XYZ file of C-alpha atoms in Angstrom:
765
model
C 37.331 126.501 94.865
C 40.770 125.992 96.542
C 43.918 126.805 94.616
C 46.650 124.141 94.661
C 50.265 125.124 93.963
C 52.447 122.208 92.824
C 56.166 122.473 93.679
C 58.830 120.006 92.550
C 62.275 119.452 94.016
C 64.825 116.789 93.128
C 65.737 114.643 96.119
C 64.260 112.324 98.706
C 61.020 112.773 100.673
C 62.703 114.844 103.393
C 64.104 117.296 100.855
C 60.710 117.564 99.136
C 58.758 118.136 102.360
C 61.200 120.751 103.679
C 61.152 122.547 100.321
C 57.344 122.655 100.272
C 57.045 123.856 103.866
C 59.681 126.578 103.333
C 57.700 127.891 100.378
C 54.318 128.061 102.093
C 53.013 131.144 103.874
C 50.609 129.104 105.987
C 51.144 128.714 109.720
C 49.575 125.250 109.854
C 50.952 122.432 107.714
C 48.953 119.257 107.005
C 51.023 116.288 105.792
C 50.141 112.922 104.264
C 51.969 110.350 102.136
C 51.605 109.548 98.456
C 49.485 106.437 97.987
C 47.297 107.127 101.018
C 43.533 107.658 100.700
C 42.209 110.490 102.849
C 38.981 110.240 104.801
C 36.534 112.936 103.643
C 36.822 114.720 107.015
C 40.552 114.174 107.399
C 41.730 117.755 106.782
C 39.197 119.231 109.196
C 39.942 116.631 111.867
C 43.745 116.821 111.569
C 43.892 120.626 111.809
C 41.122 121.392 114.323
C 43.207 120.497 117.458
C 45.692 123.231 116.438
C 43.052 125.819 117.325
C 44.218 125.168 120.872
C 47.190 127.368 121.674
C 49.037 124.659 123.614
C 49.005 122.105 120.771
C 52.042 122.146 118.435
C 51.607 118.874 116.553
C 48.640 116.643 115.731
C 49.071 112.920 115.249
C 46.308 111.396 113.145
C 45.445 107.747 112.751
C 45.668 105.340 109.819
C 43.853 102.220 108.766
C 44.379 99.613 106.100
C 42.293 98.965 102.991
C 42.888 95.266 102.604
C 41.559 93.162 99.736
C 43.117 89.767 100.483
C 43.969 87.512 103.407
C 47.667 88.190 102.809
C 47.130 91.967 103.115
C 44.991 91.523 106.249
C 47.719 89.331 107.756
C 50.377 91.924 106.911
C 48.576 94.844 108.597
C 49.347 93.907 112.268
C 53.056 93.834 111.389
C 52.971 97.354 109.951
C 50.270 99.465 111.593
C 49.368 100.127 115.229
C 46.147 98.190 115.734
C 43.219 100.010 117.456
C 43.424 97.992 120.689
C 47.124 98.789 121.017
C 46.824 102.563 120.630
C 48.114 104.574 123.583
C 47.033 108.160 122.933
C 49.663 109.511 125.341
C 52.568 107.761 123.586
C 51.320 107.749 119.981
C 53.885 109.555 117.801
C 52.902 111.412 114.621
C 53.691 109.857 111.234
C 53.592 111.653 107.891
C 50.719 109.426 106.794
C 48.467 111.583 108.961
C 49.953 114.629 110.617
C 49.599 118.395 111.120
C 52.185 120.785 112.582
C 52.690 124.460 113.164
C 55.351 125.943 110.904
C 57.041 127.442 113.961
C 57.296 123.938 115.488
C 58.755 122.586 112.230
C 61.352 125.372 112.322
C 62.126 124.726 115.979
C 63.119 121.079 115.371
C 65.043 121.943 112.197
C 62.728 120.248 109.733
C 63.073 116.720 108.348
C 66.558 115.172 108.235
C 67.467 115.413 104.535
C 70.109 112.690 104.827
C 67.356 110.140 105.480
C 65.386 108.480 102.690
C 63.510 105.994 104.886
C 61.700 106.399 108.218
C 62.445 110.111 108.149
C 59.050 110.786 109.780
C 59.894 108.560 112.766
C 63.178 110.414 113.230
C 61.260 113.697 112.919
C 58.723 112.558 115.521
C 61.552 111.668 117.915
C 62.997 115.176 117.507
C 59.547 116.649 118.270
C 59.348 114.540 121.412
C 62.864 115.502 122.563
C 62.092 119.187 122.044
C 59.151 118.802 124.420
C 56.553 120.024 121.908
C 52.913 119.321 122.725
C 51.489 116.442 120.678
C 47.775 115.661 120.543
C 46.484 112.375 119.141
C 43.184 112.458 117.241
C 41.829 109.067 116.233
C 39.218 110.446 113.834
C 41.781 112.062 111.478
C 42.035 108.884 109.419
C 43.950 108.055 106.245
C 43.748 104.687 104.528
C 46.837 102.755 103.534
C 46.953 99.953 100.947
C 49.185 97.056 102.152
C 51.755 95.320 99.943
C 50.481 92.542 97.694
C 53.102 89.790 98.130
C 55.920 88.499 100.300
C 58.715 90.105 98.248
C 57.151 93.569 98.532
C 56.585 93.020 102.258
C 60.225 91.978 102.758
C 61.490 95.107 100.960
C 59.195 97.283 103.084
C 60.376 95.731 106.377
C 63.984 95.987 105.210
C 63.561 99.698 104.370
C 61.989 100.385 107.765
C 64.887 98.715 109.620
C 67.483 100.372 107.403
C 65.868 103.769 107.917
C 65.877 103.354 111.693
C 69.592 102.558 111.729
C 70.379 105.448 109.392
C 68.561 107.744 111.845
C 70.365 106.164 114.864
C 67.054 104.830 116.157
C 67.201 101.434 117.842
C 63.729 100.180 118.771
C 63.301 97.772 121.715
C 61.437 95.345 119.417
C 64.514 95.134 117.156
C 66.688 94.410 120.195
C 64.360 91.550 121.143
C 64.539 90.077 117.631
C 68.353 90.192 117.716
C 68.452 88.544 121.158
C 66.074 85.790 119.988
C 68.255 84.875 117.034
C 71.512 85.099 118.983
C 70.088 82.565 121.447
C 68.903 80.399 118.533
C 72.336 80.593 116.868
C 74.009 79.667 120.149
C 71.764 76.611 120.552
C 72.404 75.520 116.950
C 76.185 75.800 117.444
C 75.900 73.987 120.762
C 74.019 71.169 119.039
C 76.662 70.802 116.300
C 79.404 70.687 118.942
C 77.638 68.224 121.247
C 75.243 66.364 118.928
C 72.859 66.437 121.883
C 69.371 65.110 121.099
C 68.002 67.176 123.979
C 69.224 70.389 122.302
C 67.786 69.229 118.967
C 64.351 68.581 120.521
C 64.563 71.897 122.359
C 65.249 73.713 119.079
C 62.211 72.100 117.421
C 59.984 72.944 120.386
C 61.161 76.571 120.450
C 60.654 76.879 116.674
C 57.067 75.558 116.766
C 56.199 77.656 119.831
C 57.507 80.697 117.970
C 55.289 79.960 114.966
C 52.325 79.390 117.287
C 53.012 82.736 119.018
C 53.045 84.504 115.614
C 49.542 83.181 114.933
C 48.157 83.640 118.446
C 49.079 87.315 118.800
C 47.662 88.476 115.435
C 44.946 86.021 114.336
C 42.232 88.072 116.061
C 42.821 90.866 113.506
C 42.333 88.581 110.487
C 40.097 85.654 111.485
C 40.495 83.778 108.223
C 41.834 80.183 108.020
C 44.565 81.045 105.509
C 46.006 83.531 108.004
C 47.325 80.552 110.005
C 49.787 80.038 107.108
C 50.522 83.704 106.346
C 51.086 84.991 109.889
C 54.121 82.802 110.802
C 55.605 83.299 107.318
C 55.275 87.070 107.726
C 56.816 86.847 111.205
C 59.903 85.066 109.848
C 60.039 87.385 106.826
C 59.873 90.515 108.967
C 62.523 89.067 111.310
C 64.883 88.360 108.402
C 64.306 91.780 106.824
C 64.778 93.620 110.128
C 67.964 91.684 110.931
C 69.424 92.327 107.468
C 68.408 95.982 107.347
C 69.786 96.605 110.830
C 72.950 94.603 110.207
C 73.708 96.184 106.823
C 73.515 99.749 108.095
C 75.210 98.830 111.383
C 78.168 97.519 109.369
C 78.271 100.680 107.246
C 77.941 103.081 110.203
C 80.253 101.172 112.532
C 82.562 99.662 109.899
C 85.663 101.332 111.333
C 84.705 100.562 114.946
C 84.048 96.842 114.392
C 87.234 96.546 112.320
C 89.283 98.305 114.995
C 87.927 96.065 117.766
C 88.756 92.978 115.661
C 92.256 94.349 115.037
C 92.922 95.005 118.737
C 91.699 91.546 119.714
C 93.711 89.689 117.069
C 96.952 91.653 117.323
C 97.187 91.053 121.075
C 96.076 87.415 120.814
C 99.046 85.098 121.369
C 101.335 88.005 122.262
C 103.252 85.881 124.787
C 103.792 82.815 122.614
C 107.466 81.787 122.431
C 109.636 82.768 119.485
C 109.418 79.551 117.456
C 108.750 78.524 113.878
C 109.307 80.630 110.772
C 111.124 83.954 111.282
C 111.819 83.122 114.951
C 115.547 83.586 114.231
C 114.938 87.303 113.603
C 112.850 87.747 116.762
C 115.473 85.991 118.894
C 118.381 87.849 117.296
C 116.914 91.352 117.723
C 115.810 90.581 121.286
C 119.263 89.199 122.154
C 120.870 92.362 120.768
C 118.488 94.430 122.909
C 119.382 92.307 125.943
C 123.095 92.887 125.312
C 122.583 96.635 125.042
C 121.116 96.554 128.533
C 123.735 94.135 129.849
C 126.852 95.872 128.527
C 125.611 99.401 127.810
C 125.351 101.337 124.571
C 128.814 102.866 124.801
C 130.706 99.626 125.440
C 128.919 97.955 122.519
C 129.402 101.148 120.417
C 125.684 100.737 119.579
C 126.741 97.667 117.582
C 124.236 94.761 117.339
C 126.016 92.216 119.515
C 124.651 88.652 119.287
C 127.149 86.905 121.554
C 125.688 84.986 124.499
C 128.163 85.839 127.216
C 128.282 86.830 130.896
C 131.068 89.331 130.223
C 131.883 91.404 127.187
C 133.317 88.863 124.705
C 136.901 89.126 123.492
C 135.751 88.276 119.967
C 132.228 89.733 119.673
C 129.697 88.321 117.220
C 127.613 90.879 115.332
C 124.449 90.905 113.247
C 125.296 94.030 111.300
C 122.990 93.675 108.270
C 120.602 96.380 109.439
C 120.881 99.730 111.238
C 120.464 99.350 115.025
C 117.422 101.461 115.959
C 115.036 98.491 116.307
C 117.055 96.769 119.023
C 117.892 100.053 120.753
C 114.173 100.785 121.122
C 113.467 97.193 122.186
C 116.203 97.447 124.829
C 114.318 100.380 126.349
C 111.130 98.296 126.406
C 113.010 95.407 128.055
C 114.429 97.792 130.635
C 110.954 99.122 131.460
C 108.886 95.922 131.290
C 111.491 93.210 131.844
C 112.443 90.250 129.654
C 109.595 88.447 127.942
C 108.276 87.395 124.561
C 105.352 89.788 124.862
C 107.643 92.802 125.337
C 109.214 92.535 121.877
C 105.837 91.976 120.250
C 104.301 94.813 122.271
C 106.927 97.201 120.899
C 106.063 96.190 117.323
C 102.326 96.434 118.053
C 102.707 100.016 119.275
C 104.546 101.011 116.102
C 101.945 99.209 113.994
C 99.145 101.084 115.751
C 101.080 104.328 115.237
C 101.583 103.721 111.508
C 97.845 102.971 111.110
C 97.105 106.312 112.759
C 99.581 108.077 110.456
C 97.936 106.548 107.367
C 94.582 107.757 108.731
C 96.025 111.282 109.095
C 97.508 111.143 105.583
C 94.190 110.159 104.031
C 92.250 112.662 106.123
C 94.624 115.396 104.952
C 94.335 114.315 101.312
C 90.569 113.653 101.256
C 88.212 113.784 104.232
C 87.422 112.135 107.542
C 84.951 109.663 106.023
C 87.456 108.401 103.445
C 90.173 108.198 106.104
C 87.873 106.189 108.398
C 87.246 103.625 105.642
C 91.012 103.422 105.024
C 91.590 102.825 108.741
C 88.968 100.058 108.710
C 90.606 98.346 105.722
C 94.006 98.528 107.456
C 92.502 96.756 110.461
C 90.977 94.034 108.251
C 94.189 93.168 106.392
C 95.753 89.971 107.774
C 99.185 91.391 106.842
C 98.756 94.307 109.247
C 98.097 91.986 112.191
C 100.361 89.028 111.371
C 103.431 91.090 110.407
C 102.503 93.981 112.675
C 103.357 91.983 115.807
C 106.534 90.423 114.466
C 109.751 91.651 116.055
C 111.264 93.240 112.958
C 112.205 96.517 111.310
C 109.146 96.730 109.068
C 106.676 98.431 111.487
C 109.364 100.967 112.463
C 110.374 101.730 108.886
C 106.767 102.130 107.772
C 105.919 104.371 110.722
C 108.873 106.709 110.193
C 108.647 106.809 106.381
C 104.899 107.424 106.458
C 105.455 110.122 109.094
C 107.909 111.720 106.676
C 105.267 111.477 103.941
C 102.624 113.039 106.201
C 104.819 116.003 107.135
C 105.887 116.394 103.491
C 102.221 116.631 102.458
C 101.615 119.171 105.211
C 104.653 121.158 104.078
C 103.803 121.350 100.363
C 100.256 122.382 101.258
C 100.882 124.800 104.139
C 104.490 125.879 103.438
C 105.360 125.807 107.147
C 109.040 125.079 107.821
C 108.369 123.040 110.960
C 106.638 120.377 108.851
C 109.743 120.066 106.670
C 111.949 119.694 109.773
C 109.659 116.944 111.085
C 109.886 115.233 107.673
C 113.721 115.333 107.925
C 113.694 113.899 111.471
C 111.282 111.143 110.415
C 113.364 110.098 107.408
C 116.540 110.031 109.537
C 114.872 107.741 112.080
C 113.514 105.652 109.197
C 117.016 105.137 107.742
C 118.337 104.255 111.203
C 115.619 101.572 111.280
C 116.398 99.985 107.901
C 117.568 100.697 104.357
C 114.165 100.973 102.562
C 113.739 104.449 104.073
C 116.657 105.634 101.889
C 114.892 105.066 98.589
C 111.496 105.992 100.028
C 112.789 109.563 100.038
C 113.480 109.158 96.304
C 109.874 108.106 95.691
C 108.690 111.242 97.503
C 110.297 113.533 94.906
C 107.252 113.614 92.533
C 105.144 115.102 95.353
C 107.620 117.955 95.834
C 108.008 118.452 92.072
C 104.227 118.653 91.627
C 104.051 121.474 94.177
C 107.148 123.234 92.768
C 109.292 122.500 95.809
C 111.844 120.252 94.091
C 114.758 121.707 96.060
C 113.198 120.642 99.360
C 112.489 117.158 98.031
C 116.147 116.842 97.022
C 117.182 118.042 100.499
C 115.036 115.284 102.027
C 116.636 112.726 99.712
C 120.081 114.115 100.539
C 119.331 113.800 104.250
C 118.423 110.132 103.813
C 121.587 109.464 101.776
C 123.829 111.210 104.306
C 122.236 109.232 107.160
C 122.735 106.015 105.185
C 126.359 107.013 104.480
C 127.034 107.557 108.188
C 125.429 104.175 108.953
C 127.585 102.442 106.344
C 130.696 104.172 107.726
C 129.776 103.029 111.227
C 129.378 99.434 109.962
C 132.767 99.644 108.210
C 134.316 100.801 111.501
C 132.718 98.003 113.543
C 133.462 95.241 111.014
C 136.744 96.606 109.633
C 135.213 96.870 106.166
C 131.972 96.356 104.314
C 132.430 92.671 103.464
C 129.653 91.590 105.863
C 127.167 94.106 104.457
C 128.073 93.165 100.874
C 127.517 89.471 101.607
C 124.184 90.191 103.269
C 122.982 92.344 100.364
C 124.233 89.875 97.764
C 122.457 86.951 99.400
C 119.148 88.826 99.112
C 119.319 89.802 95.438
C 117.971 87.833 92.454
C 121.410 86.262 91.854
C 120.890 84.131 94.971
C 117.950 82.403 93.228
C 119.838 81.282 90.119
C 120.165 77.730 91.442
C 116.363 77.306 91.455
C 114.950 76.297 88.036
C 112.353 78.731 86.644
C 112.770 80.976 89.701
C 111.161 84.068 88.055
C 107.903 82.127 87.558
C 108.058 80.720 91.087
C 108.794 84.210 92.482
C 105.760 85.707 90.748
C 103.527 82.787 91.803
C 104.752 83.046 95.401
C 104.219 86.818 95.508
C 100.697 86.542 94.065
C 99.897 83.763 96.570
C 101.028 85.993 99.418
C 98.944 88.888 98.125
C 95.864 86.654 98.179
C 96.678 85.240 101.625
C 97.778 88.349 103.495
C 95.695 91.015 101.723
C 92.549 88.856 101.247
C 91.276 87.911 97.761
C 88.428 90.434 97.829
C 90.754 93.339 98.727
C 93.245 92.298 96.036
C 90.388 92.343 93.528
C 89.224 95.789 94.691
C 92.764 97.154 94.465
C 92.937 95.872 90.864
C 89.633 97.629 90.120
C 91.119 100.819 91.550
C 94.300 100.386 89.488
C 92.285 99.934 86.298
C 90.281 103.107 86.978
C 93.485 104.846 88.027
C 95.119 104.204 84.661
C 92.063 105.605 82.848
C 92.303 108.933 84.690
C 96.103 109.077 84.883
C 96.284 112.594 83.407
C 93.950 113.951 86.095
C 95.792 112.738 89.191
C 94.909 114.328 92.509
C 97.437 114.551 95.349
C 95.789 111.483 96.881
C 96.181 109.553 93.624
C 99.845 110.551 93.473
C 100.456 109.418 97.050
C 98.796 106.047 96.374
C 100.999 105.717 93.268
C 104.109 106.510 95.350
C 103.172 103.928 97.989
C 102.441 101.253 95.374
C 105.680 101.703 93.433
C 107.729 101.893 96.635
C 106.327 98.573 97.901
C 106.808 96.801 94.557
C 110.315 98.209 94.121
C 111.319 96.855 97.527
C 109.999 93.380 96.673
C 111.829 93.325 93.343
C 115.079 94.818 94.676
C 115.461 92.134 97.337
C 114.180 89.299 95.161
C 115.619 86.442 97.205
C 114.509 87.974 100.485
C 110.964 88.574 99.220
C 110.877 85.005 97.873
C 111.884 83.420 101.188
C 110.237 85.900 103.616
C 106.549 86.805 103.291
C 106.675 89.759 105.691
C 108.273 92.076 103.103
C 104.858 92.584 101.486
C 103.888 94.679 104.519
C 105.377 97.629 102.600
C 102.373 97.415 100.259
C 99.819 97.638 103.098
C 99.341 101.453 102.771
C 98.768 101.148 99.000
C 96.239 98.327 99.400
C 94.377 100.120 102.201
C 94.039 103.474 100.417
C 93.165 101.998 97.014
C 90.590 99.560 98.434
C 88.998 102.253 100.602
C 88.420 104.352 97.474
C 86.298 101.610 95.919
C 84.547 100.812 99.211
C 83.538 104.418 99.800
C 82.052 104.488 96.294
C 80.012 101.385 97.165
C 78.804 103.053 100.391
C 77.929 106.317 98.639
C 75.967 104.395 96.012
C 74.095 102.714 98.881
C 74.969 99.258 97.560
C 74.604 97.940 101.086
C 74.314 94.283 100.166
C 77.613 94.386 98.245
C 79.270 96.263 101.094
C 77.950 93.850 103.706
C 79.129 90.845 101.654
C 82.630 92.349 101.388
C 82.712 93.203 105.089
C 81.425 89.781 106.220
C 83.897 87.928 103.989
C 86.764 90.136 105.182
C 86.013 89.573 108.876
C 85.674 85.792 108.466
C 88.786 85.639 106.295
C 90.788 87.773 108.750
C 89.966 85.553 111.731
C 90.634 82.397 109.699
C 94.071 83.453 108.434
C 95.167 84.851 111.806
C 94.014 81.633 113.472
C 95.995 79.501 111.007
C 99.141 81.608 111.482
C 98.831 81.376 115.263
C 98.317 77.649 114.919
C 101.651 77.456 113.101
C 103.370 79.078 116.086
C 101.524 76.949 118.647
C 102.401 73.781 116.713
C 106.098 74.614 117.241
C 105.817 75.859 120.834
C 106.657 72.405 122.201
C 110.260 72.871 121.054
C 110.694 75.840 123.378
C 108.730 74.109 126.151
C 111.174 71.194 126.081
C 114.167 73.570 126.238
C 112.540 75.562 129.045
C 111.981 72.359 131.051
C 115.716 71.549 130.811
C 117.009 75.083 131.430
C 116.984 74.884 135.288
C 119.650 72.154 134.977
C 121.871 74.461 132.930
C 123.830 77.564 133.881
C 123.047 80.911 132.299
C 125.556 81.784 129.526
C 126.793 78.182 129.486
C 127.813 76.628 126.158
C 125.980 73.345 125.508
C 126.445 70.783 122.737
C 123.493 69.772 120.562
C 123.080 67.006 117.992
C 122.950 67.342 114.198
C 119.387 66.136 113.742
C 117.998 68.414 116.454
C 114.362 69.365 116.988
C 115.084 72.043 119.585
C 116.313 74.768 117.274
C 119.668 76.161 118.495
C 118.357 79.749 118.399
C 115.750 78.840 121.011
C 118.527 78.479 123.596
C 119.975 81.919 122.955
C 116.991 84.041 123.985
C 115.492 84.298 126.518
C 117.221 81.247 128.071
C 120.661 82.849 127.424
C 122.443 79.564 126.756
C 125.040 79.324 123.997
C 124.409 76.324 121.674
C 127.254 74.639 119.802
C 126.862 71.922 117.180
C 128.580 68.654 118.115
C 131.794 67.584 116.406
C 131.622 64.851 113.764
C 132.382 62.313 116.451
C 131.408 61.868 120.065
C 134.974 61.465 121.306
C 135.604 62.014 124.992
C 138.310 64.564 124.210
C 135.796 66.777 122.396
C 132.939 66.369 124.861
C 135.170 66.890 127.911
C 135.322 70.632 127.188
C 131.595 71.018 127.978
C 129.252 70.298 130.858
C 126.078 69.302 129.024
C 124.918 67.730 125.793
C 121.307 68.218 124.661
C 120.179 65.476 122.291
C 116.678 66.192 120.910
C 114.593 64.135 118.496
C 111.067 63.802 117.123
C 108.935 61.892 117.787
C 111.402 59.734 119.744
C 115.182 59.293 119.986
C 114.805 55.545 119.413
C 115.467 56.137 115.703
C 119.042 57.137 116.622
C 119.533 54.072 118.811
C 123.266 53.468 118.215
C 124.423 57.003 118.863
C 122.063 57.676 121.760
C 122.898 54.343 123.440
C 126.607 55.144 123.224
C 126.021 58.365 125.144
C 123.691 56.629 127.632
C 126.404 54.083 128.438
C 129.009 56.793 129.123
C 127.180 59.620 130.927
C 124.453 60.249 133.429
C 121.383 61.778 131.837
C 117.802 62.947 132.268
C 115.178 62.005 129.702
C 112.510 64.634 128.851
C 109.531 63.173 127.035
C 106.587 64.947 125.427
C 103.783 64.075 123.038
C 105.684 65.675 120.150
C 109.332 64.988 120.826
C 111.991 63.806 123.206
C 115.237 65.273 124.549
C 118.098 63.844 126.584
C 120.229 66.042 128.798
C 123.611 64.348 129.257
C 125.885 65.417 132.140
C 129.291 65.276 130.465
C 131.170 65.631 133.757
C 129.346 62.697 135.352
C 130.156 59.169 134.272
C 127.386 56.593 134.079
C 126.634 54.935 137.424
C 124.834 51.651 136.780
C 123.561 51.608 140.342
C 121.881 54.979 139.942
C 118.652 55.177 137.992
C 118.380 57.978 135.451
C 115.358 60.243 135.708
C 112.574 60.649 133.172
C 110.365 63.772 133.095
C 107.151 64.073 131.162
C 106.725 67.578 129.806
C 103.255 68.831 128.944
C 103.577 70.602 125.600
C 101.287 72.231 123.048
C 99.635 69.817 120.649
C 100.513 69.759 116.988
C 97.372 70.260 114.927
C 97.914 69.366 111.296
C 94.494 70.475 110.081
C 93.320 71.030 106.522
C 94.825 74.504 106.217
C 98.257 73.464 107.511
C 98.348 70.461 105.178
C 97.272 72.529 102.186
C 99.815 75.225 103.111
C 102.673 72.705 103.105
C 101.709 71.324 99.698
C 101.627 74.789 98.132
C 104.896 75.741 99.838
C 106.664 72.655 98.485
C 105.238 73.283 95.021
C 106.619 76.845 94.999
C 109.987 75.695 96.415
C 109.984 78.392 99.069
C 110.638 77.863 102.801
C 107.424 79.698 103.723
C 104.462 81.411 102.105
């Protein structure tokens, strides 16, 4: 009588098998699966080939014990049928297998991270190691197939999921994916073309596919009901394999897919003109950068000069509200790459990419690589990162430098190396030279230093930021002969500037919440709230990572509330909350991944990708819908001299800022009248209207009767260029040019956006 020793070990099948094999003294290991029925001669037949010295592994065979037509129909989809067995390529499966213990040790045992298809992964390792495998068809075990479609679906899903977890991609799976990609393409093509030919083709392909499912496997069943079951099982297995593969693919390559989407979207539309909302900022900073290159840093005293002039102006105009580092850096980019819309955006994109990398490093330092990778993926899926990350503004710079200061501060309090503290000082200085939020960011960093008993160094960092800010303020006072300009700028951005709007606190909150939902995605906002709720519950047990997330959250909210008017009128200020959202959401997402809630994770990922592309598309559409204004101005610019001052009408559609950069033409609003004495000081008058200038018939006709002109027409608007030094010659026909411009697309999203914007009484959401 044989003795049987029963060992138990908590874990998956791989853990259990490895534990059992480690604890046996035998040199030959026979393996089968729970639920299998062994043939009476199985043990003898599975082990006898190992008597040969050259054999390392024995692959036995398996058959089904089917009791119904459904089970018989399922078997060809699961087992290798006898007529398809290739003894030279047949890999061992744990249903029926024997192996030398030395061979098991050589391949490192079963992969304990795998809960499904671990035997297929193990067999692949055996094959790669070059171990000798012998197939024996008479070492048979019997397997009982699943009883219904639901059980079959779960089984197929587990197989596909297990393959992806083990980095195994079978050719059959590739064929299934290709089939359905082609089918999806044809379906989309039909909806776009409404072609009856494509519709008939789809039906023919579908019925041929069902016929093929029956034809290839009916010989193994040979029962009438199988004609129904076989195609249903084919479609079921296809769906399960696609889902299982896709779910794990999204989990394993979450960061990669997100990063590719980010790169595509952030560079998309990079060379669109500076038009629409916030274009004033883009044009202003780029003009300042241009002037740095034109006049030099020393002549301008590093001051942000916004005059459009061929020579250094006697009375310079300044935009002194912010420190100058942004335009200084952009001037270097313009010097290297030349003038162009894409150059300014490219600069911002590089800083956005850099700040994403810094956040990754912060999270990796505070947790681990896996957590940091999920955080990076979330950053790439946030519409705010892409939309505001390619805007020509201080925000990407400030975030990069402040987060760099945070990273080096974390490194310092952990490692106590002075060089990290010096790098933190340099980063905060550059942050303050980018914009004022870096000043109080240093204040929010104090709790980190206090926690690690390095309060003095935290105060030194804060002092460094205050001294840098003081020098900047002194420089502004020198340039502007006082701080009146800075005071006016700050005052116009505080809550007092909203007092004229009834119920502004309610509108401010509603606008801010709307922006959170739009630019952070509803699902990520929800996950960040879940994190915040859990965060409050464990407040007394904060880790360094928790503290950093708290710092980032309070910093972003403080900035929004400090500049209440600015955050009400400009959506891009919420970019300061991007690090908080990314790190808090990634915490919840990693928990979902670790719990293997793949369906929930896939749903979140799929929604986020679709939402990201939708929002970015709508925002780009807003720019494109205004591009015609620049295209009209560009069409007229060859008739104008660079640095010339031109007159424009009150009810313009070509925004005056459009002329300033990159066309370098100085716009001036017309006087209240069109008197000859006023107009005689200028060479050209640009009169622009939408959709046509006919609505201003009296005024436009007066100018037509006095001056020669050229009429520029487009689908969206019209502009007249009047030559103020050339009187009207009735014998000379005035020219008309038709300018091809971008089409305005007032789709559902744009219309809905405008209604919400008007309801909230804000210029933009």
